[in-house]
Amino acid sequence: MTLRIRFCKYGILKFIGHLDVMRYFQKAVRRAGLDVAYSRGYSPHQLMSFASPLGVGLTSDAEYLDVELHSCDSPEIMTERLNAVMAEGIRVSACRILPETPPNTRRENAMSAVAAADYLVSLKDGYQTGLENQEWKDKFRDFMAAKTISVLKKSKSGDKETDIRPMIYEYAFPGSDAYPDSCMERYQNGLTVFLRTAAGSTQNLKPELVIEAFSESAELSFDRFAWQIHRLQIYRRSALTQRFEALIP
């Protein structure tokens, strides 16, 4: 059986990378005494799959991983068992037992399911954009009104000019109905923008690339360390409705 786990990553642990998070959960699963399944062969390892690796320095309300188990308690008990062995900076917010897949059907794991993600992008205190907040927002709205936004997107095969506008599904500023609530760290300058962008193996757009492209178009300097990225949610696309659905509702 497959247990899907949703967890938050915050505080000082935002500075550990994806491989360390993976090793952290391997140890946490053992400490919690879960009946985890292992691969076969000379060097067996726990069967787990993360939805979308989170970059170093980013925080999140909703990261996901799937763990294969031989047996399982209720989702509520599994959440309690995992949180009992967690260190500060990572907290399990929900667990869900995934339904069994029919015979001869490929199971959709957390990684292959990803289609979009929500982010809050905030200017850290002590940094400046060169504009007043309202002027920055007005210019950003003009930027988003463009039909195309061409950037040089880096890939394994080299740099490629790409139109990223179709990969930006939504944006909003505080005060609008589309702007979500979050437990992310707040900054006194108040400059934050909500972005929903494409994510996954087919299309993937990092929110910092959006801010960089905007800064270039507005002739503003861009410092990637000036912006805090906080992931709010990861989505799959429903095969029936084609709408975005959270990996754990």
GROMACS .gro file of C-alpha atoms in nm:
model
  249
    1MET     CA    1   0.000   0.000   0.000
    2THR     CA    2   0.103   0.360  -0.056
    3LEU     CA    3   0.095   0.634   0.208
    4ARG     CA    4   0.101   0.991   0.077
    5ILE     CA    5   0.250   1.239   0.326
    6ARG     CA    6   0.212   1.617   0.320
    7PHE     CA    7   0.463   1.816   0.524
    8CYS     CA    8   0.573   2.174   0.592
    9LYS     CA    9   0.933   2.291   0.570
   10TYR     CA   10   1.023   2.615   0.746
   11GLY     CA   11   1.274   2.795   0.966
   12ILE     CA   12   1.640   2.700   0.963
   13LEU     CA   13   1.572   2.375   0.774
   14LYS     CA   14   1.504   2.575   0.459
   15PHE     CA   15   1.881   2.568   0.411
   16ILE     CA   16   1.906   2.189   0.372
   17GLY     CA   17   1.880   2.048   0.021
   18HIS     CA   18   1.655   1.784  -0.129
   19LEU     CA   19   1.893   1.490  -0.081
   20ASP     CA   20   1.925   1.573   0.288
   21VAL     CA   21   1.545   1.593   0.319
   22MET     CA   22   1.519   1.252   0.156
   23ARG     CA   23   1.773   1.103   0.400
   24TYR     CA   24   1.592   1.279   0.686
   25PHE     CA   25   1.264   1.106   0.600
   26GLN     CA   26   1.432   0.769   0.555
   27LYS     CA   27   1.554   0.795   0.914
   28ALA     CA   28   1.224   0.941   1.039
   29VAL     CA   29   1.029   0.650   0.888
   30ARG     CA   30   1.254   0.404   1.073
   31ARG     CA   31   1.231   0.599   1.401
   32ALA     CA   32   0.852   0.607   1.373
   33GLY     CA   33   0.850   0.230   1.330
   34LEU     CA   34   0.657   0.230   1.002
   35ASP     CA   35   0.630  -0.103   0.821
   36VAL     CA   36   0.813   0.036   0.519
   37ALA     CA   37   0.877  -0.165   0.202
   38TYR     CA   38   1.228  -0.198   0.058
   39SER     CA   39   1.350  -0.258  -0.293
   40ARG     CA   40   1.504  -0.592  -0.378
   41GLY     CA   41   1.860  -0.651  -0.486
   42TYR     CA   42   2.213  -0.608  -0.359
   43SER     CA   43   2.153  -0.265  -0.202
   44PRO     CA   44   1.789  -0.241  -0.085
   45HIS     CA   45   1.644   0.103  -0.016
   46GLN     CA   46   1.312   0.236   0.109
   47LEU     CA   47   1.051   0.284  -0.162
   48MET     CA   48   0.960   0.651  -0.150
   49SER     CA   49   0.899   0.922  -0.409
   50PHE     CA   50   0.893   1.300  -0.358
   51ALA     CA   51   0.651   1.511  -0.561
   52SER     CA   52   0.878   1.804  -0.649
   53PRO     CA   53   1.219   1.883  -0.494
   54LEU     CA   54   1.220   2.214  -0.307
   55GLY     CA   55   1.516   2.443  -0.371
   56VAL     CA   56   1.759   2.543  -0.098
   57GLY     CA   57   1.640   2.852   0.088
   58LEU     CA   58   1.273   2.800  -0.001
   59THR     CA   59   1.003   2.732   0.258
   60SER     CA   60   0.677   2.546   0.205
   61ASP     CA   61   0.331   2.474   0.345
   62ALA     CA   62   0.279   2.164   0.132
   63GLU     CA   63   0.550   1.920   0.025
   64TYR     CA   64   0.454   1.564  -0.066
   65LEU     CA   65   0.609   1.220  -0.071
   66ASP     CA   66   0.475   0.870  -0.128
   67VAL     CA   67   0.602   0.582   0.088
   68GLU     CA   68   0.536   0.216   0.014
   69LEU     CA   69   0.428   0.021   0.325
   70HIS     CA   70   0.342  -0.342   0.402
   71SER     CA   71   0.087  -0.234   0.665
   72CYS     CA   72  -0.054   0.094   0.791
   73ASP     CA   73  -0.257   0.251   1.072
   74SER     CA   74  -0.518   0.520   1.012
   75PRO     CA   75  -0.392   0.844   0.848
   76GLU     CA   76  -0.441   1.032   1.175
   77ILE     CA   77  -0.229   0.786   1.371
   78MET     CA   78   0.041   0.782   1.102
   79THR     CA   79   0.057   1.163   1.119
   80GLU     CA   80   0.100   1.150   1.499
   81ARG     CA   81   0.369   0.880   1.479
   82LEU     CA   82   0.572   1.075   1.227
   83ASN     CA   83   0.540   1.410   1.407
   84ALA     CA   84   0.657   1.244   1.729
   85VAL     CA   85   1.002   1.192   1.573
   86MET     CA   86   1.027   1.513   1.369
   87ALA     CA   87   1.280   1.788   1.435
   88GLU     CA   88   1.182   2.155   1.441
   89GLY     CA   89   1.153   2.286   1.085
   90ILE     CA   90   0.962   1.992   0.936
   91ARG     CA   91   0.606   1.900   1.038
   92VAL     CA   92   0.370   1.645   0.885
   93SER     CA   93   0.031   1.811   0.826
   94ALA     CA   94  -0.162   1.519   0.673
   95CYS     CA   95  -0.139   1.161   0.552
   96ARG     CA   96  -0.358   0.973   0.307
   97ILE     CA   97  -0.371   0.607   0.209
   98LEU     CA   98  -0.391   0.595  -0.171
   99PRO     CA   99  -0.641   0.360  -0.333
  100GLU     CA  100  -0.504   0.042  -0.486
  101THR     CA  101  -0.451   0.058  -0.861
  102PRO     CA  102  -0.629  -0.195  -1.082
  103PRO     CA  103  -0.422  -0.483  -1.224
  104ASN     CA  104  -0.206  -0.401  -1.528
  105THR     CA  105  -0.244  -0.028  -1.453
  106ARG     CA  106   0.050   0.199  -1.387
  107ARG     CA  107   0.018   0.380  -1.055
  108GLU     CA  108   0.047   0.758  -1.059
  109ASN     CA  109   0.312   0.853  -0.800
  110ALA     CA  110   0.362   1.192  -0.638
  111MET     CA  111   0.634   1.298  -0.883
  112SER     CA  112   0.449   1.207  -1.203
  113ALA     CA  113   0.125   1.367  -1.078
  114VAL     CA  114   0.259   1.722  -1.043
  115ALA     CA  115   0.110   1.978  -1.286
  116ALA     CA  116   0.119   2.316  -1.106
  117ALA     CA  117   0.227   2.487  -0.785
  118ASP     CA  118   0.132   2.796  -0.584
  119TYR     CA  119   0.395   3.035  -0.447
  120LEU     CA  120   0.422   3.352  -0.246
  121VAL     CA  121   0.719   3.563  -0.355
  122SER     CA  122   0.816   3.829  -0.098
  123LEU     CA  123   1.079   4.100  -0.091
  124LYS     CA  124   1.294   4.051   0.218
  125ASP     CA  125   1.341   4.339   0.459
  126GLY     CA  126   1.661   4.534   0.395
  127TYR     CA  127   1.633   4.508   0.015
  128GLN     CA  128   1.494   4.759  -0.236
  129THR     CA  129   1.338   4.720  -0.580
  130GLY     CA  130   1.407   5.079  -0.686
  131LEU     CA  131   1.033   5.154  -0.696
  132GLU     CA  132   0.757   5.228  -0.448
  133ASN     CA  133   0.545   4.920  -0.378
  134GLN     CA  134   0.239   5.047  -0.568
  135GLU     CA  135   0.449   5.145  -0.870
  136TRP     CA  136   0.613   4.800  -0.865
  137LYS     CA  137   0.269   4.635  -0.861
  138ASP     CA  138   0.138   4.852  -1.143
  139LYS     CA  139   0.437   4.768  -1.360
  140PHE     CA  140   0.399   4.399  -1.275
  141ARG     CA  141   0.032   4.409  -1.387
  142ASP     CA  142   0.143   4.564  -1.716
  143PHE     CA  143   0.406   4.292  -1.748
  144MET     CA  144   0.145   4.020  -1.694
  145ALA     CA  145  -0.089   4.181  -1.949
  146ALA     CA  146   0.156   4.094  -2.228
  147LYS     CA  147   0.053   3.810  -2.461
  148THR     CA  148   0.405   3.668  -2.463
  149ILE     CA  149   0.696   3.681  -2.219
  150SER     CA  150   1.009   3.546  -2.381
  151VAL     CA  151   1.308   3.444  -2.168
  152LEU     CA  152   1.620   3.234  -2.208
  153LYS     CA  153   1.535   2.920  -2.013
  154LYS     CA  154   1.824   2.696  -1.914
  155SER     CA  155   1.800   2.322  -1.967
  156LYS     CA  156   2.030   2.023  -1.994
  157SER     CA  157   2.041   2.069  -2.370
  158GLY     CA  158   2.138   2.438  -2.337
  159ASP     CA  159   1.970   2.777  -2.327
  160LYS     CA  160   1.643   2.804  -2.520
  161GLU     CA  161   1.417   3.102  -2.579
  162THR     CA  162   1.081   3.018  -2.424
  163ASP     CA  163   0.749   3.197  -2.386
  164ILE     CA  164   0.671   3.160  -2.017
  165ARG     CA  165   0.338   3.352  -2.021
  166PRO     CA  166   0.128   3.035  -2.080
  167MET     CA  167   0.303   2.877  -1.779
  168ILE     CA  168   0.181   3.151  -1.541
  169TYR     CA  169  -0.174   3.049  -1.458
  170GLU     CA  170  -0.263   3.308  -1.193
  171TYR     CA  171  -0.119   3.599  -0.999
  172ALA     CA  172  -0.255   3.821  -0.721
  173PHE     CA  173  -0.153   4.080  -0.465
  174PRO     CA  174  -0.262   4.104  -0.100
  175GLY     CA  175  -0.617   4.232  -0.064
  176SER     CA  176  -0.760   4.050  -0.366
  177ASP     CA  177  -0.996   3.751  -0.340
  178ALA     CA  178  -0.742   3.526  -0.515
  179TYR     CA  179  -0.470   3.600  -0.260
  180PRO     CA  180  -0.439   3.304  -0.015
  181ASP     CA  181  -0.369   3.289   0.358
  182SER     CA  182  -0.039   3.134   0.469
  183CYS     CA  183   0.177   3.083   0.776
  184MET     CA  184   0.487   3.201   0.589
  185GLU     CA  185   0.726   3.452   0.743
  186ARG     CA  186   0.601   3.809   0.704
  187TYR     CA  187   0.816   4.105   0.601
  188GLN     CA  188   0.759   4.463   0.707
  189ASN     CA  189   0.797   4.610   0.357
  190GLY     CA  190   0.475   4.430   0.254
  191LEU     CA  191   0.574   4.357  -0.107
  192THR     CA  192   0.443   4.008  -0.186
  193VAL     CA  193   0.293   3.853  -0.500
  194PHE     CA  194   0.106   3.525  -0.536
  195LEU     CA  195   0.191   3.311  -0.839
  196ARG     CA  196   0.048   2.985  -0.972
  197THR     CA  197   0.287   2.840  -1.227
  198ALA     CA  198   0.337   2.523  -1.426
  199ALA     CA  199   0.531   2.251  -1.246
  200GLY     CA  200   0.631   1.894  -1.321
  201SER     CA  201   0.825   1.701  -1.580
  202THR     CA  202   0.642   1.837  -1.888
  203GLN     CA  203   0.653   2.208  -1.801
  204ASN     CA  204   0.820   2.368  -1.503
  205LEU     CA  205   0.851   2.738  -1.426
  206LYS     CA  206   1.035   2.863  -1.120
  207PRO     CA  207   0.880   3.177  -0.966
  208GLU     CA  208   1.218   3.348  -0.939
  209LEU     CA  209   1.244   3.333  -1.319
  210VAL     CA  210   0.917   3.528  -1.341
  211ILE     CA  211   1.052   3.799  -1.110
  212GLU     CA  212   1.382   3.808  -1.300
  213ALA     CA  213   1.202   3.843  -1.634
  214PHE     CA  214   0.984   4.122  -1.493
  215SER     CA  215   1.285   4.306  -1.350
  216GLU     CA  216   1.460   4.291  -1.686
  217SER     CA  217   1.153   4.418  -1.870
  218ALA     CA  218   1.109   4.704  -1.618
  219GLU     CA  219   1.481   4.784  -1.629
  220LEU     CA  220   1.523   4.706  -1.260
  221SER     CA  221   1.818   4.532  -1.100
  222PHE     CA  222   1.749   4.172  -0.992
  223ASP     CA  223   1.903   4.009  -0.684
  224ARG     CA  224   1.775   3.656  -0.632
  225PHE     CA  225   1.879   3.669  -0.266
  226ALA     CA  226   1.640   3.963  -0.212
  227TRP     CA  227   1.334   3.742  -0.263
  228GLN     CA  228   1.191   3.476  -0.034
  229ILE     CA  229   1.003   3.200  -0.216
  230HIS     CA  230   0.735   3.012  -0.021
  231ARG     CA  231   0.549   2.721  -0.179
  232LEU     CA  232   0.184   2.704  -0.078
  233GLN     CA  233   0.053   2.400  -0.262
  234ILE     CA  234   0.130   2.142  -0.531
  235TYR     CA  235  -0.141   2.027  -0.773
  236ARG     CA  236  -0.227   1.746  -1.009
  237ARG     CA  237  -0.458   1.798  -1.307
  238SER     CA  238  -0.779   1.597  -1.289
  239ALA     CA  239  -0.820   1.366  -1.587
  240LEU     CA  240  -1.198   1.416  -1.573
  241THR     CA  241  -1.241   1.789  -1.514
  242GLN     CA  242  -0.894   1.915  -1.620
  243ARG     CA  243  -0.899   2.129  -1.305
  244PHE     CA  244  -0.610   2.151  -1.060
  245GLU     CA  245  -0.648   1.937  -0.746
  246ALA     CA  246  -0.419   1.927  -0.441
  247LEU     CA  247  -0.230   1.600  -0.405
  248ILE     CA  248  -0.405   1.563  -0.067
  249PRO     CA  249  -0.743   1.747  -0.069
   0.00000   0.00000   0.00000
